[in-house]
PDB file of C-alpha atoms in Angstrom:
ATOM      1  CA  ALA A   1      40.934-162.965-302.660  1.00  0.00           C
ATOM      2  CA  GLN A   2      38.517-164.424-300.762  1.00  0.00           C
ATOM      3  CA  SER A   3      36.976-167.892-300.768  1.00  0.00           C
ATOM      4  CA  VAL A   4      34.971-170.278-298.754  1.00  0.00           C
ATOM      5  CA  THR A   5      34.845-173.975-297.894  1.00  0.00           C
ATOM      6  CA  GLN A   6      32.161-175.816-296.907  1.00  0.00           C
ATOM      7  CA  LEU A   7      33.933-179.298-295.741  1.00  0.00           C
ATOM      8  CA  ASP A   8      30.539-181.568-296.426  1.00  0.00           C
ATOM      9  CA  SER A   9      28.519-181.672-299.411  1.00  0.00           C
ATOM     10  CA  HIS A  10      25.750-183.796-297.684  1.00  0.00           C
ATOM     11  CA  VAL A  11      25.034-184.375-293.799  1.00  0.00           C
ATOM     12  CA  SER A  12      22.554-186.540-292.335  1.00  0.00           C
ATOM     13  CA  VAL A  13      21.528-186.462-289.079  1.00  0.00           C
ATOM     14  CA  SER A  14      18.461-188.015-287.180  1.00  0.00           C
ATOM     15  CA  GLU A  15      15.614-185.701-286.138  1.00  0.00           C
ATOM     16  CA  GLY A  16      16.216-184.313-282.527  1.00  0.00           C
ATOM     17  CA  THR A  17      19.937-184.796-282.913  1.00  0.00           C
ATOM     18  CA  PRO A  18      22.540-181.913-283.002  1.00  0.00           C
ATOM     19  CA  VAL A  19      23.706-180.347-286.580  1.00  0.00           C
ATOM     20  CA  LEU A  20      26.789-179.296-287.305  1.00  0.00           C
ATOM     21  CA  LEU A  21      27.747-177.963-290.706  1.00  0.00           C
ATOM     22  CA  ARG A  22      31.274-176.937-291.291  1.00  0.00           C
ATOM     23  CA  CYS A  23      32.401-174.061-293.023  1.00  0.00           C
ATOM     24  CA  ASN A  24      35.913-172.285-293.496  1.00  0.00           C
ATOM     25  CA  TYR A  25      37.089-169.221-294.936  1.00  0.00           C
ATOM     26  CA  SER A  26      39.846-167.385-296.533  1.00  0.00           C
ATOM     27  CA  SER A  27      40.335-163.621-296.491  1.00  0.00           C
ATOM     28  CA  SER A  28      42.888-161.080-296.389  1.00  0.00           C
ATOM     29  CA  TYR A  29      40.938-158.876-294.332  1.00  0.00           C
ATOM     30  CA  SER A  30      38.003-158.801-291.725  1.00  0.00           C
ATOM     31  CA  PRO A  31      35.558-160.445-293.674  1.00  0.00           C
ATOM     32  CA  SER A  32      31.560-160.519-293.682  1.00  0.00           C
ATOM     33  CA  LEU A  33      30.139-163.981-293.099  1.00  0.00           C
ATOM     34  CA  PHE A  34      26.616-165.459-293.491  1.00  0.00           C
ATOM     35  CA  TRP A  35      24.600-168.365-293.781  1.00  0.00           C
ATOM     36  CA  TYR A  36      21.888-168.788-296.337  1.00  0.00           C
ATOM     37  CA  VAL A  37      19.179-171.593-296.736  1.00  0.00           C
ATOM     38  CA  GLN A  38      17.555-172.796-299.613  1.00  0.00           C
ATOM     39  CA  HIS A  39      14.628-175.204-299.695  1.00  0.00           C
ATOM     40  CA  PRO A  40      13.950-177.581-302.367  1.00  0.00           C
ATOM     41  CA  ASN A  41      12.409-175.669-305.282  1.00  0.00           C
ATOM     42  CA  LYS A  42      12.685-172.614-303.478  1.00  0.00           C
ATOM     43  CA  GLY A  43      14.833-169.243-303.217  1.00  0.00           C
ATOM     44  CA  LEU A  44      17.459-168.264-300.714  1.00  0.00           C
ATOM     45  CA  GLN A  45      16.836-167.077-297.414  1.00  0.00           C
ATOM     46  CA  LEU A  46      19.289-165.627-294.837  1.00  0.00           C
ATOM     47  CA  LEU A  47      19.873-167.547-291.720  1.00  0.00           C
ATOM     48  CA  LEU A  48      22.459-165.624-289.926  1.00  0.00           C
ATOM     49  CA  LYS A  49      25.257-163.088-290.106  1.00  0.00           C
ATOM     50  CA  TYR A  50      28.551-162.442-288.632  1.00  0.00           C
ATOM     51  CA  THR A  51      28.492-158.749-287.400  1.00  0.00           C
ATOM     52  CA  SER A  52      31.912-158.670-285.478  1.00  0.00           C
ATOM     53  CA  ALA A  53      30.015-157.355-282.211  1.00  0.00           C
ATOM     54  CA  ALA A  54      29.918-160.924-281.070  1.00  0.00           C
ATOM     55  CA  THR A  55      31.610-164.740-282.161  1.00  0.00           C
ATOM     56  CA  LEU A  56      28.402-166.245-281.352  1.00  0.00           C
ATOM     57  CA  VAL A  57      25.334-165.379-283.897  1.00  0.00           C
ATOM     58  CA  LYS A  58      21.901-166.457-283.372  1.00  0.00           C
ATOM     59  CA  GLY A  59      19.910-166.813-286.220  1.00  0.00           C
ATOM     60  CA  ILE A  60      16.240-167.694-287.140  1.00  0.00           C
ATOM     61  CA  ASN A  61      14.792-171.423-286.666  1.00  0.00           C
ATOM     62  CA  GLY A  62      17.334-172.020-283.986  1.00  0.00           C
ATOM     63  CA  PHE A  63      20.580-171.899-285.810  1.00  0.00           C
ATOM     64  CA  GLU A  64      23.851-170.193-284.370  1.00  0.00           C
ATOM     65  CA  ALA A  65      27.232-169.996-285.803  1.00  0.00           C
ATOM     66  CA  GLU A  66      30.531-169.332-284.186  1.00  0.00           C
ATOM     67  CA  PHE A  67      32.922-167.456-285.499  1.00  0.00           C
ATOM     68  CA  LYS A  68      37.176-168.528-284.654  1.00  0.00           C
ATOM     69  CA  LYS A  69      39.050-165.969-286.149  1.00  0.00           C
ATOM     70  CA  SER A  70      42.306-168.322-285.122  1.00  0.00           C
ATOM     71  CA  GLU A  71      40.579-171.361-286.824  1.00  0.00           C
ATOM     72  CA  THR A  72      39.406-169.299-289.590  1.00  0.00           C
ATOM     73  CA  SER A  73      35.951-171.092-289.593  1.00  0.00           C
ATOM     74  CA  PHE A  74      32.179-170.068-289.183  1.00  0.00           C
ATOM     75  CA  HIS A  75      30.459-173.356-288.620  1.00  0.00           C
ATOM     76  CA  LEU A  76      26.731-173.711-288.254  1.00  0.00           C
ATOM     77  CA  THR A  77      24.969-175.188-285.603  1.00  0.00           C
ATOM     78  CA  LYS A  78      21.554-176.493-284.170  1.00  0.00           C
ATOM     79  CA  PRO A  79      20.948-178.115-280.878  1.00  0.00           C
ATOM     80  CA  SER A  80      17.746-180.540-282.328  1.00  0.00           C
ATOM     81  CA  ALA A  81      17.117-181.039-285.860  1.00  0.00           C
ATOM     82  CA  HIS A  82      13.624-180.660-287.120  1.00  0.00           C
ATOM     83  CA  MET A  83      12.407-182.704-290.316  1.00  0.00           C
ATOM     84  CA  SER A  84      11.703-179.092-291.703  1.00  0.00           C
ATOM     85  CA  ASP A  85      15.591-178.025-291.643  1.00  0.00           C
ATOM     86  CA  ALA A  86      16.263-180.556-294.331  1.00  0.00           C
ATOM     87  CA  ALA A  87      17.408-178.103-297.320  1.00  0.00           C
ATOM     88  CA  GLU A  88      20.612-176.877-298.509  1.00  0.00           C
ATOM     89  CA  TYR A  89      22.696-174.755-296.745  1.00  0.00           C
ATOM     90  CA  PHE A  90      25.495-172.022-298.245  1.00  0.00           C
ATOM     91  CA  CYS A  91      28.201-170.392-296.383  1.00  0.00           C
ATOM     92  CA  VAL A  92      29.026-167.201-297.817  1.00  0.00           C
ATOM     93  CA  VAL A  93      32.084-164.411-297.549  1.00  0.00           C
ATOM     94  CA  SER A  94      32.728-161.364-298.653  1.00  0.00           C
ATOM     95  CA  ASP A  95      34.912-157.956-297.866  1.00  0.00           C
ATOM     96  CA  MET A  96      32.993-155.021-299.045  1.00  0.00           C
ATOM     97  CA  SER A  97      35.600-152.728-297.849  1.00  0.00           C
ATOM     98  CA  ARG A  98      38.481-154.240-300.409  1.00  0.00           C
ATOM     99  CA  ASP A  99      35.763-155.239-303.169  1.00  0.00           C
ATOM    100  CA  ASP A 100      32.587-155.836-303.817  1.00  0.00           C
ATOM    101  CA  LYS A 101      32.828-159.736-304.502  1.00  0.00           C
ATOM    102  CA  ILE A 102      30.375-161.900-302.400  1.00  0.00           C
ATOM    103  CA  ILE A 103      31.514-165.701-302.547  1.00  0.00           C
ATOM    104  CA  PHE A 104      29.432-168.953-301.901  1.00  0.00           C
ATOM    105  CA  GLY A 105      30.708-172.121-300.688  1.00  0.00           C
ATOM    106  CA  LYS A 106      29.468-175.369-302.965  1.00  0.00           C
ATOM    107  CA  GLY A 107      26.522-175.745-300.662  1.00  0.00           C
ATOM    108  CA  THR A 108      25.956-178.748-297.900  1.00  0.00           C
ATOM    109  CA  ARG A 109      22.802-180.564-298.273  1.00  0.00           C
ATOM    110  CA  LEU A 110      21.355-181.645-294.665  1.00  0.00           C
ATOM    111  CA  HIS A 111      19.062-184.563-294.536  1.00  0.00           C
ATOM    112  CA  ILE A 112      16.993-185.587-291.461  1.00  0.00           C
ATOM    113  CA  LEU A 113      16.430-189.116-290.833  1.00  0.00           C
ATOM    114  CA  PRO A 114      12.886-189.868-288.854  1.00  0.00           C
TER     115      PRO A 114
ATOM    116  CA  ASN B   1       8.069-152.344-302.947  1.00  0.00           C
ATOM    117  CA  ALA B   2       9.287-155.123-305.637  1.00  0.00           C
ATOM    118  CA  GLY B   3      12.851-155.581-304.140  1.00  0.00           C
ATOM    119  CA  VAL B   4      14.671-157.609-306.671  1.00  0.00           C
ATOM    120  CA  THR B   5      12.419-158.377-310.527  1.00  0.00           C
ATOM    121  CA  GLN B   6      14.088-161.065-312.752  1.00  0.00           C
ATOM    122  CA  THR B   7      12.997-161.614-316.296  1.00  0.00           C
ATOM    123  CA  PRO B   8      12.369-164.372-317.874  1.00  0.00           C
ATOM    124  CA  LYS B   9      11.254-166.840-315.398  1.00  0.00           C
ATOM    125  CA  PHE B  10      11.903-169.860-317.649  1.00  0.00           C
ATOM    126  CA  GLN B  11      14.066-169.836-321.214  1.00  0.00           C
ATOM    127  CA  VAL B  12      15.142-172.722-323.473  1.00  0.00           C
ATOM    128  CA  LEU B  13      17.242-171.887-326.003  1.00  0.00           C
ATOM    129  CA  LYS B  14      18.816-173.774-328.946  1.00  0.00           C
ATOM    130  CA  THR B  15      22.602-173.861-328.961  1.00  0.00           C
ATOM    131  CA  GLY B  16      24.157-170.558-330.494  1.00  0.00           C
ATOM    132  CA  GLN B  17      21.158-168.439-329.889  1.00  0.00           C
ATOM    133  CA  SER B  18      21.549-165.242-328.134  1.00  0.00           C
ATOM    134  CA  MET B  19      19.200-163.548-325.026  1.00  0.00           C
ATOM    135  CA  THR B  20      19.812-161.435-322.484  1.00  0.00           C
ATOM    136  CA  LEU B  21      18.232-161.973-318.471  1.00  0.00           C
ATOM    137  CA  GLN B  22      16.946-158.888-317.145  1.00  0.00           C
ATOM    138  CA  CYS B  23      17.175-157.727-313.601  1.00  0.00           C
ATOM    139  CA  ALA B  24      15.586-154.733-311.943  1.00  0.00           C
ATOM    140  CA  GLN B  25      15.845-153.489-308.100  1.00  0.00           C
ATOM    141  CA  ASP B  26      14.046-150.827-306.655  1.00  0.00           C
ATOM    142  CA  MET B  27      15.955-150.449-303.510  1.00  0.00           C
ATOM    143  CA  ASN B  28      18.295-147.798-304.419  1.00  0.00           C
ATOM    144  CA  HIS B  29      21.448-150.195-304.081  1.00  0.00           C
ATOM    145  CA  ASN B  30      24.884-149.629-305.539  1.00  0.00           C
ATOM    146  CA  SER B  31      25.945-153.142-305.763  1.00  0.00           C
ATOM    147  CA  MET B  32      24.167-156.000-307.880  1.00  0.00           C
ATOM    148  CA  TYR B  33      25.503-159.822-308.693  1.00  0.00           C
ATOM    149  CA  TRP B  34      24.764-162.191-311.357  1.00  0.00           C
ATOM    150  CA  TYR B  35      25.196-165.807-309.997  1.00  0.00           C
ATOM    151  CA  ARG B  36      24.700-169.153-311.739  1.00  0.00           C
ATOM    152  CA  GLN B  37      23.361-172.185-309.769  1.00  0.00           C
ATOM    153  CA  ASP B  38      24.318-175.831-310.559  1.00  0.00           C
ATOM    154  CA  PRO B  39      23.861-178.873-308.557  1.00  0.00           C
ATOM    155  CA  GLY B  40      27.219-179.388-306.455  1.00  0.00           C
ATOM    156  CA  MET B  41      28.384-176.091-307.537  1.00  0.00           C
ATOM    157  CA  GLY B  42      26.908-173.719-305.216  1.00  0.00           C
ATOM    158  CA  LEU B  43      26.572-170.318-306.854  1.00  0.00           C
ATOM    159  CA  ARG B  44      29.083-168.982-308.467  1.00  0.00           C
ATOM    160  CA  LEU B  45      29.470-165.570-309.266  1.00  0.00           C
ATOM    161  CA  ILE B  46      29.522-164.563-313.082  1.00  0.00           C
ATOM    162  CA  TYR B  47      29.682-160.922-312.792  1.00  0.00           C
ATOM    163  CA  TYR B  48      28.855-157.860-310.341  1.00  0.00           C
ATOM    164  CA  SER B  49      28.575-154.260-310.435  1.00  0.00           C
ATOM    165  CA  ALA B  50      29.683-151.607-307.830  1.00  0.00           C
ATOM    166  CA  SER B  51      28.143-148.646-308.908  1.00  0.00           C
ATOM    167  CA  GLU B  52      26.412-147.667-312.021  1.00  0.00           C
ATOM    168  CA  GLY B  53      28.562-147.779-315.115  1.00  0.00           C
ATOM    169  CA  THR B  54      31.111-150.286-313.480  1.00  0.00           C
ATOM    170  CA  THR B  55      31.247-154.061-313.975  1.00  0.00           C
ATOM    171  CA  ASP B  56      33.823-156.664-312.765  1.00  0.00           C
ATOM    172  CA  LYS B  57      34.288-160.455-313.652  1.00  0.00           C
ATOM    173  CA  GLY B  58      33.604-162.530-310.979  1.00  0.00           C
ATOM    174  CA  GLU B  59      34.721-166.664-310.645  1.00  0.00           C
ATOM    175  CA  VAL B  60      32.720-167.771-314.052  1.00  0.00           C
ATOM    176  CA  PRO B  61      32.746-164.633-316.556  1.00  0.00           C
ATOM    177  CA  ASN B  62      33.329-166.639-319.901  1.00  0.00           C
ATOM    178  CA  GLY B  63      30.198-166.572-322.639  1.00  0.00           C
ATOM    179  CA  TYR B  64      28.540-163.560-320.546  1.00  0.00           C
ATOM    180  CA  ASN B  65      28.159-159.909-320.815  1.00  0.00           C
ATOM    181  CA  VAL B  66      26.662-157.582-318.782  1.00  0.00           C
ATOM    182  CA  SER B  67      25.362-154.185-318.748  1.00  0.00           C
ATOM    183  CA  ARG B  68      24.751-151.155-315.797  1.00  0.00           C
ATOM    184  CA  LEU B  69      23.255-148.847-317.645  1.00  0.00           C
ATOM    185  CA  ASN B  70      21.618-147.198-314.630  1.00  0.00           C
ATOM    186  CA  LYS B  71      21.630-148.080-310.919  1.00  0.00           C
ATOM    187  CA  ARG B  72      18.330-149.913-311.170  1.00  0.00           C
ATOM    188  CA  GLU B  73      18.882-152.651-314.146  1.00  0.00           C
ATOM    189  CA  PHE B  74      21.884-154.986-314.137  1.00  0.00           C
ATOM    190  CA  SER B  75      21.336-157.285-317.357  1.00  0.00           C
ATOM    191  CA  LEU B  76      23.233-160.630-318.282  1.00  0.00           C
ATOM    192  CA  ARG B  77      23.517-161.236-322.222  1.00  0.00           C
ATOM    193  CA  LEU B  78      24.279-164.680-323.621  1.00  0.00           C
ATOM    194  CA  GLU B  79      25.807-163.982-326.868  1.00  0.00           C
ATOM    195  CA  SER B  80      25.940-167.642-328.012  1.00  0.00           C
ATOM    196  CA  ALA B  81      24.575-170.058-325.762  1.00  0.00           C
ATOM    197  CA  ALA B  82      26.130-173.400-325.207  1.00  0.00           C
ATOM    198  CA  PRO B  83      24.789-176.553-323.383  1.00  0.00           C
ATOM    199  CA  SER B  84      26.944-175.667-320.589  1.00  0.00           C
ATOM    200  CA  GLN B  85      25.049-172.466-319.835  1.00  0.00           C
ATOM    201  CA  THR B  86      22.079-174.598-318.703  1.00  0.00           C
ATOM    202  CA  SER B  87      21.347-173.405-315.247  1.00  0.00           C
ATOM    203  CA  VAL B  88      19.385-171.181-312.854  1.00  0.00           C
ATOM    204  CA  TYR B  89      20.575-167.969-312.757  1.00  0.00           C
ATOM    205  CA  PHE B  90      20.076-165.513-309.889  1.00  0.00           C
ATOM    206  CA  CYS B  91      20.280-161.671-309.722  1.00  0.00           C
ATOM    207  CA  ALA B  92      21.179-160.007-306.391  1.00  0.00           C
ATOM    208  CA  SER B  93      21.441-157.090-304.926  1.00  0.00           C
ATOM    209  CA  ILE B  94      22.938-155.240-301.908  1.00  0.00           C
ATOM    210  CA  ASN B  95      22.876-152.112-299.733  1.00  0.00           C
ATOM    211  CA  ASP B  96      26.679-151.730-299.432  1.00  0.00           C
ATOM    212  CA  ARG B  97      26.176-148.240-297.337  1.00  0.00           C
ATOM    213  CA  VAL B  98      25.184-150.748-294.535  1.00  0.00           C
ATOM    214  CA  TYR B  99      27.844-153.159-292.805  1.00  0.00           C
ATOM    215  CA  ASN B 100      27.258-156.759-293.344  1.00  0.00           C
ATOM    216  CA  SER B 101      23.993-156.089-295.101  1.00  0.00           C
ATOM    217  CA  PRO B 102      22.796-159.141-297.002  1.00  0.00           C
ATOM    218  CA  LEU B 103      21.676-159.725-300.318  1.00  0.00           C
ATOM    219  CA  HIS B 104      18.247-159.333-301.596  1.00  0.00           C
ATOM    220  CA  PHE B 105      17.805-161.822-304.501  1.00  0.00           C
ATOM    221  CA  GLY B 106      15.494-162.374-307.091  1.00  0.00           C
ATOM    222  CA  ASN B 107      13.219-165.542-307.578  1.00  0.00           C
ATOM    223  CA  GLY B 108      15.756-166.861-310.660  1.00  0.00           C
ATOM    224  CA  THR B 109      15.587-167.607-314.387  1.00  0.00           C
ATOM    225  CA  ARG B 110      15.921-171.327-315.010  1.00  0.00           C
ATOM    226  CA  LEU B 111      17.589-171.760-318.614  1.00  0.00           C
ATOM    227  CA  THR B 112      17.917-174.977-320.719  1.00  0.00           C
ATOM    228  CA  VAL B 113      20.274-174.983-323.791  1.00  0.00           C
ATOM    229  CA  THR B 114      19.498-177.646-326.183  1.00  0.00           C
TER     230      THR B 114
END
C-alpha cells in the first residue's frame, strides 16, 4: 500500500531565502505524486504533479519538485520565499493503476519571516 | 460548470445525532473521495468510490458509511455522531481516465459535534 511522509511539520524561512519542504513516499508501483497548497481558511490548490516525463517538475508560483526514485523522495523547493507563500503544503501519492486510493501526507506549515 | 459541490457548509450536531453530507460532481468523473482534515493530521481518507455502485474503505472509515447511488453523487453518513468526528470534511473527484489527473475538491463542510 502506498504511503507518504512529510518530514517536517513546520518550516520557517526568511523572506527571500530558499524553501525546502521534504516528502518521502512508499509505493509498490510507479506512483503518481502531487503537491497541494492550502492557504489559511482556503481550499486546496494543486501546485504541481509528477508526470514521469521529467524528474524535475515545475509548478505554479515558482515552486519546483524533483522526483528521485532511488531515494523515494519528491521534495518541494523554491529559490526565494515570498510572504504570500505562507501556507500549509501537502505531498500526495496515488497509484491509480493498482487501486484508487489517494493518500495525503500530514502537511508542512511554511512560515515566512520578514 | 460547478465542479464539486458539497452541502452543507457548516453543521453542528449533538452527540448521537445522525446526518448525511452530500457531494455531487458534474465532470463525469468515475472516482470520488471523502476526506477529513484535522490539525496536524493532514487529510485522511475516509472512503472512496472507484465507480458507480462501488465503495472502499480508506484510512479512517470507522463511524462512517457512504453511498454512491449514481455517478454524480457520493454521500457520507454519520449514524451516531461523536465529538471525535468534529472536523472539516472534503469531498473530491478525479478523472481516472487521464494519467496523473489531479483531485477536484469541494469547498468543505465544517462539522462540530458537541
